[in-house]
Each structure stands twice: as structure tokens, then as C-alpha cells.
Amino acid sequence: MSNATTMLGRNFKHTLRNPVAVFNAVLFPIVILLMFVYVIGGAFDIGGNYIDYATPGMVVLTICYGLSATALAVNSDMTKGIINRFKVMDISRSAVLSAHVAASMLRSLIAIAAIIAVAYAVGFRPAASFLEWLGAIGLIVLVSFATSWITVALGLAAKTPESAGLISVPLVMLPFLSSAIVPAGTMGAGVRQFAEYQPFTPIIEALRGLLTGEPAGSKVTIAVVWCVGIALVGYVWSLSTFKKRA
């Protein structure tokens, strides 16, 4: 635990020294939200207020957009020899990786707070109860935790920092190919099936159900199962790759 706390402090200082990364992680999702609400959203018939429909998807997109910085930071530690120095200091390898996950989650939560504040300013009015808000927050944290671990694994697997920055692009694109922006049922054949069965659609639908006050029990269960599975794969893959390369 002390190792993890030390490593988290290190990553937090790096974040403070590079505020542009946090600013970009906050700004881009806000621009996307405003673009879809004010420019494109009127073309979509979703049977209600579009901002209420789009905000849960934008929250997940915000989480994914900030992952490239995590992959880059992990890979830089690996390729620049920092990890070898930590080995000499006898620091737990899991602490090094856990600190990157915690730092990634912190950046995501800052960006999510900003996107929800902007959504409220442009008309987002969730009907969630206090318990549903707690469930939504818990799901957001779980999604951030799971995607951070899989991104750490991808960053460790990349050979160079440049490739690490690109390797997270599929994670950024997946929310766009889900029900984040429009219902999956309105998509064309092939794309619709992909959107329905990829992990982010049930996650977004569960979050949307919680925030709108609609029954979301089965959706939440599926979303949690996906998140736990992704987190386990990312954790095991990260430790295995770290052991081989360090």
C-alpha cells in the first residue's frame, strides 16, 4: 500500500506538470457533446430530450478519450528505463501499475464532472433517485477502473511511446459504434449487430437507465459483468507483460 501511495504521488505530480493533457481530456468531450446537441442531435428521433439521451454516452466517451495519456505514460516508464530503476529499489510491480490506474481514474473523474456540469447547463435533467445516482456513480467508477487496466496492458504491450498513443484508439472509437449517440436499432445491418453485442452498449444503456430513473436491473448486471471481465483481463495481462519486459 505504501508503494502504491508513493507511485500515485509521482503520477499525480506528472499530471500537474502536464495540465494540457487534463485540459484536452476535458475539452474534447465537451465539444463533442455541444456539437451533437446543437448541430446534429436535432436530426435524431429518440422520442425525448436528446441531451438526456446523449449524456450517459458522453460520460463513457469521456472515460475512453482520456485513456491514450495512460497508455503513453505506462509505455514511457517501460521504454525509458524507469521500471528498471524501480526494480533496484524493490518496489512492488503491482504498485507501479496500480498507481497508473488510479491516476487514469482521477483524470477521468475530473473530466466526467466537467461534462456533467456542461450537460446540466444545456438542459440535462436526470430523473434518478439518490440510490440510482449512487448506482450510476459506482458504475462510472467501475467502467473507469476496467478500461484503465486494459489500457495499462495495451501500453505495456506497445513497443514504442508512439505506438502506445495509437493503440488505445479502438477504445476511443468503440463508444461511437454503440448506442451512445443513437439507438443501436436505428443503425444499418452489420453495424447494428456489432453495436448491440460490444461491451459499451450495455454499459451505456445501464447508465442511461439509472440516470433516467427507468428499470435497469438486468442492464446493470450485464454492465458489471462486462466491467469485471475487462478489469480481470487487463490486470492479468498487465502483470504478465510487466514480468516479461521489466
CSV table of C-alpha atoms in Angstrom, one decimal:
chain,number,residue,atom,x,y,z
A,1,MET,CA,0.0,0.0,0.0
A,2,SER,CA,2.8,2.4,0.8
A,3,ASN,CA,4.5,1.6,-2.5
A,4,ALA,CA,1.2,2.3,-4.3
A,5,THR,CA,0.7,5.6,-2.5
A,6,THR,CA,4.3,6.7,-3.4
A,7,MET,CA,3.8,5.8,-7.1
A,8,LEU,CA,0.4,7.6,-7.1
A,9,GLY,CA,2.0,10.7,-5.8
A,10,ARG,CA,4.6,10.5,-8.5
A,11,ASN,CA,2.0,10.2,-11.2
A,12,PHE,CA,-0.1,13.0,-9.7
A,13,LYS,CA,2.9,15.3,-9.9
A,14,HIS,CA,3.4,14.4,-13.5
A,15,THR,CA,-0.2,15.3,-14.2
A,16,LEU,CA,0.2,18.6,-12.5
A,17,ARG,CA,3.2,19.3,-14.7
A,18,ASN,CA,1.3,18.5,-17.8
A,19,PRO,CA,-2.1,20.2,-17.4
A,20,VAL,CA,-2.6,20.3,-21.2
A,21,ALA,CA,-3.4,16.5,-21.1
A,22,VAL,CA,-6.1,17.1,-18.5
A,23,PHE,CA,-7.4,20.1,-20.4
A,24,ASN,CA,-7.6,18.1,-23.6
A,25,ALA,CA,-9.4,15.2,-21.9
A,26,VAL,CA,-12.0,17.7,-20.6
A,27,LEU,CA,-12.3,19.9,-23.6
A,28,PHE,CA,-12.8,17.3,-26.4
A,29,PRO,CA,-15.8,15.5,-24.9
A,30,ILE,CA,-17.5,18.9,-24.2
A,31,VAL,CA,-17.0,19.9,-27.8
A,32,ILE,CA,-18.5,16.6,-29.0
A,33,LEU,CA,-21.4,17.0,-26.6
A,34,LEU,CA,-22.2,20.5,-27.8
A,35,MET,CA,-21.8,19.6,-31.4
A,36,PHE,CA,-24.2,16.7,-31.2
A,37,VAL,CA,-26.8,18.6,-29.1
A,38,TYR,CA,-26.8,21.8,-31.1
A,39,VAL,CA,-25.7,20.7,-34.6
A,40,ILE,CA,-26.5,17.1,-35.2
A,41,GLY,CA,-28.8,16.0,-32.4
A,42,GLY,CA,-31.9,17.5,-33.9
A,43,ALA,CA,-31.8,15.0,-36.8
A,44,PHE,CA,-32.2,12.1,-34.4
A,45,ASP,CA,-35.6,10.9,-33.4
A,46,ILE,CA,-35.1,9.4,-30.0
A,47,GLY,CA,-38.5,10.1,-28.6
A,48,GLY,CA,-37.4,12.6,-25.9
A,49,ASN,CA,-34.9,15.2,-25.0
A,50,TYR,CA,-31.7,14.5,-26.9
A,51,ILE,CA,-29.4,15.8,-24.2
A,52,ASP,CA,-30.9,13.4,-21.7
A,53,TYR,CA,-30.3,10.5,-24.1
A,54,ALA,CA,-26.7,11.6,-25.1
A,55,THR,CA,-25.2,12.5,-21.7
A,56,PRO,CA,-24.7,8.9,-20.4
A,57,GLY,CA,-22.9,8.0,-23.7
A,58,MET,CA,-20.8,11.1,-23.5
A,59,VAL,CA,-19.7,10.2,-20.0
A,60,VAL,CA,-18.4,6.8,-21.2
A,61,LEU,CA,-16.8,8.5,-24.3
A,62,THR,CA,-15.1,10.9,-21.8
A,63,ILE,CA,-13.6,8.0,-19.9
A,64,CYS,CA,-12.3,6.4,-23.1
A,65,TYR,CA,-10.9,9.6,-24.6
A,66,GLY,CA,-8.5,10.1,-21.7
A,67,LEU,CA,-7.0,6.6,-22.0
A,68,SER,CA,-4.3,7.5,-24.5
A,69,ALA,CA,-2.5,9.5,-21.9
A,70,THR,CA,-2.4,6.4,-19.7
A,71,ALA,CA,-1.1,4.1,-22.4
A,72,LEU,CA,1.6,6.7,-23.2
A,73,ALA,CA,2.7,7.2,-19.6
A,74,VAL,CA,2.9,3.4,-18.9
A,75,ASN,CA,4.9,2.8,-22.1
A,76,SER,CA,7.2,5.7,-21.4
A,77,ASP,CA,8.0,4.2,-17.9
A,78,MET,CA,8.8,0.9,-19.6
A,79,THR,CA,10.9,2.1,-22.5
A,80,LYS,CA,12.8,4.8,-20.8
A,81,GLY,CA,14.2,2.5,-18.1
A,82,ILE,CA,12.3,3.9,-15.1
A,83,ILE,CA,10.9,0.5,-14.4
A,84,ASN,CA,14.4,-1.0,-14.1
A,85,ARG,CA,15.3,1.7,-11.5
A,86,PHE,CA,12.2,0.8,-9.6
A,87,LYS,CA,13.2,-2.9,-9.6
A,88,VAL,CA,16.5,-1.9,-8.0
A,89,MET,CA,14.5,-0.1,-5.3
A,90,ASP,CA,12.5,-3.2,-4.7
A,91,ILE,CA,9.1,-1.6,-5.4
A,92,SER,CA,6.1,-3.8,-5.9
A,93,ARG,CA,5.4,-4.2,-9.6
A,94,SER,CA,1.6,-4.2,-8.9
A,95,ALA,CA,2.1,-0.8,-7.1
A,96,VAL,CA,3.6,0.8,-10.2
A,97,LEU,CA,0.7,-0.4,-12.4
A,98,SER,CA,-2.0,0.3,-9.8
A,99,ALA,CA,-0.7,3.9,-9.5
A,100,HIS,CA,-1.2,4.4,-13.2
A,101,VAL,CA,-4.7,3.0,-13.0
A,102,ALA,CA,-5.5,5.4,-10.1
A,103,ALA,CA,-4.1,8.4,-11.9
A,104,SER,CA,-6.1,7.5,-15.0
A,105,MET,CA,-9.3,7.2,-12.9
A,106,LEU,CA,-8.6,10.6,-11.3
A,107,ARG,CA,-8.3,12.3,-14.7
A,108,SER,CA,-11.5,10.6,-15.9
A,109,LEU,CA,-13.5,11.7,-12.9
A,110,ILE,CA,-12.4,15.3,-13.3
A,111,ALA,CA,-13.4,15.2,-17.0
A,112,ILE,CA,-16.7,13.5,-16.1
A,113,ALA,CA,-17.6,16.2,-13.5
A,114,ALA,CA,-17.0,18.8,-16.2
A,115,ILE,CA,-19.1,17.1,-18.9
A,116,ILE,CA,-22.0,16.6,-16.5
A,117,ALA,CA,-21.8,20.2,-15.4
A,118,VAL,CA,-21.9,21.3,-19.0
A,119,ALA,CA,-24.8,18.9,-19.7
A,120,TYR,CA,-26.8,20.4,-16.9
A,121,ALA,CA,-26.1,23.9,-18.3
A,122,VAL,CA,-27.6,22.9,-21.7
A,123,GLY,CA,-30.7,21.1,-20.3
A,124,PHE,CA,-29.8,17.7,-18.9
A,125,ARG,CA,-32.4,16.8,-16.3
A,126,PRO,CA,-31.9,13.3,-14.9
A,127,ALA,CA,-34.8,11.7,-13.1
A,128,ALA,CA,-32.6,9.5,-10.9
A,129,SER,CA,-33.2,9.0,-7.3
A,130,PHE,CA,-30.5,9.2,-4.7
A,131,LEU,CA,-29.9,5.5,-4.8
A,132,GLU,CA,-29.9,5.5,-8.6
A,133,TRP,CA,-27.3,8.3,-8.5
A,134,LEU,CA,-25.2,6.2,-6.2
A,135,GLY,CA,-25.5,3.3,-8.6
A,136,ALA,CA,-24.6,5.5,-11.6
A,137,ILE,CA,-21.5,6.8,-9.8
A,138,GLY,CA,-20.5,3.3,-8.9
A,139,LEU,CA,-20.9,2.1,-12.5
A,140,ILE,CA,-18.9,5.1,-13.8
A,141,VAL,CA,-16.0,4.3,-11.3
A,142,LEU,CA,-16.1,0.6,-12.3
A,143,VAL,CA,-16.0,1.4,-16.0
A,144,SER,CA,-13.1,3.8,-15.4
A,145,PHE,CA,-11.3,1.1,-13.4
A,146,ALA,CA,-11.8,-1.6,-16.0
A,147,THR,CA,-10.8,0.5,-19.0
A,148,SER,CA,-7.8,1.8,-17.2
A,149,TRP,CA,-6.5,-1.7,-16.5
A,150,ILE,CA,-6.9,-2.8,-20.1
A,151,THR,CA,-5.2,0.4,-21.3
A,152,VAL,CA,-2.3,-0.2,-18.9
A,153,ALA,CA,-1.9,-3.7,-20.5
A,154,LEU,CA,-2.0,-2.2,-24.0
A,155,GLY,CA,0.6,0.4,-23.1
A,156,LEU,CA,2.9,-2.3,-21.7
A,157,ALA,CA,2.5,-4.4,-24.9
A,158,ALA,CA,3.3,-1.5,-27.2
A,159,LYS,CA,6.9,-1.3,-28.4
A,160,THR,CA,7.3,2.5,-28.5
A,161,PRO,CA,5.5,5.5,-26.9
A,162,GLU,CA,4.2,6.5,-30.4
A,163,SER,CA,2.5,3.1,-30.9
A,164,ALA,CA,1.2,3.3,-27.3
A,165,GLY,CA,-0.6,6.5,-28.2
A,166,LEU,CA,-2.3,4.8,-31.1
A,167,ILE,CA,-3.0,1.5,-29.5
A,168,SER,CA,-5.8,3.0,-27.4
A,169,VAL,CA,-7.7,4.4,-30.5
A,170,PRO,CA,-10.0,1.4,-30.8
A,171,LEU,CA,-11.2,2.0,-27.2
A,172,VAL,CA,-11.9,5.7,-28.1
A,173,MET,CA,-13.9,4.7,-31.2
A,174,LEU,CA,-16.0,1.9,-29.6
A,175,PRO,CA,-18.4,4.3,-27.9
A,176,PHE,CA,-19.1,5.9,-31.2
A,177,LEU,CA,-20.1,2.5,-32.5
A,178,SER,CA,-22.6,1.9,-29.7
A,179,SER,CA,-25.8,3.3,-28.5
A,180,ALA,CA,-24.0,6.4,-27.1
A,181,ILE,CA,-25.3,8.8,-29.9
A,182,VAL,CA,-28.2,7.0,-31.4
A,183,PRO,CA,-30.2,3.8,-30.6
A,184,ALA,CA,-28.5,0.7,-32.0
A,185,GLY,CA,-31.8,-0.3,-33.6
A,186,THR,CA,-31.6,2.6,-36.0
A,187,MET,CA,-28.2,1.5,-37.4
A,188,GLY,CA,-27.7,-0.4,-40.6
A,189,ALA,CA,-27.3,-4.2,-40.8
A,190,GLY,CA,-23.9,-5.3,-39.6
A,191,VAL,CA,-23.2,-2.2,-37.7
A,192,ARG,CA,-26.3,-2.7,-35.6
A,193,GLN,CA,-25.3,-6.2,-34.6
A,194,PHE,CA,-21.8,-5.0,-33.7
A,195,ALA,CA,-23.2,-2.2,-31.6
A,196,GLU,CA,-25.6,-4.5,-29.8
A,197,TYR,CA,-23.0,-7.0,-28.8
A,198,GLN,CA,-20.0,-4.9,-28.0
A,199,PRO,CA,-19.4,-4.1,-24.3
A,200,PHE,CA,-20.0,-0.4,-24.3
A,201,THR,CA,-23.7,-0.6,-25.4
A,202,PRO,CA,-24.9,-2.5,-22.3
A,203,ILE,CA,-22.7,-0.3,-20.1
A,204,ILE,CA,-24.2,2.9,-21.6
A,205,GLU,CA,-27.8,1.5,-21.5
A,206,ALA,CA,-27.3,0.6,-17.8
A,207,LEU,CA,-26.0,4.1,-17.0
A,208,ARG,CA,-28.8,5.7,-19.1
A,209,GLY,CA,-31.4,3.6,-17.3
A,210,LEU,CA,-30.1,4.6,-13.9
A,211,LEU,CA,-30.0,8.3,-14.7
A,212,THR,CA,-33.4,8.4,-16.3
A,213,GLY,CA,-35.0,6.5,-13.4
A,214,GLU,CA,-36.1,3.6,-15.7
A,215,PRO,CA,-35.8,0.0,-14.6
A,216,ALA,CA,-32.2,-1.1,-15.3
A,217,GLY,CA,-31.6,-4.1,-13.1
A,218,SER,CA,-30.7,-6.6,-15.8
A,219,LYS,CA,-28.8,-4.0,-17.8
A,220,VAL,CA,-26.7,-3.1,-14.7
A,221,THR,CA,-25.9,-6.8,-14.1
A,222,ILE,CA,-24.7,-7.2,-17.7
A,223,ALA,CA,-22.7,-4.0,-17.5
A,224,VAL,CA,-21.0,-5.0,-14.2
A,225,VAL,CA,-20.1,-8.5,-15.6
A,226,TRP,CA,-18.5,-6.8,-18.7
A,227,CYS,CA,-16.5,-4.4,-16.5
A,228,VAL,CA,-15.3,-7.1,-14.1
A,229,GLY,CA,-14.3,-9.3,-17.1
A,230,ILE,CA,-12.4,-6.4,-18.7
A,231,ALA,CA,-10.7,-5.5,-15.5
A,232,LEU,CA,-9.6,-9.1,-14.8
A,233,VAL,CA,-8.2,-9.5,-18.3
A,234,GLY,CA,-6.4,-6.2,-18.1
A,235,TYR,CA,-4.9,-6.9,-14.7
A,236,VAL,CA,-3.7,-10.4,-15.5
A,237,TRP,CA,-2.3,-9.3,-18.9
A,238,SER,CA,-0.6,-6.3,-17.3
A,239,LEU,CA,1.2,-8.3,-14.7
A,240,SER,CA,2.2,-10.9,-17.3
A,241,THR,CA,3.6,-8.4,-19.7
A,242,PHE,CA,5.3,-6.4,-17.0
A,243,LYS,CA,7.0,-9.5,-15.7
A,244,LYS,CA,8.3,-10.4,-19.2
A,245,ARG,CA,9.5,-6.9,-20.2
A,246,ALA,CA,10.8,-5.5,-16.9
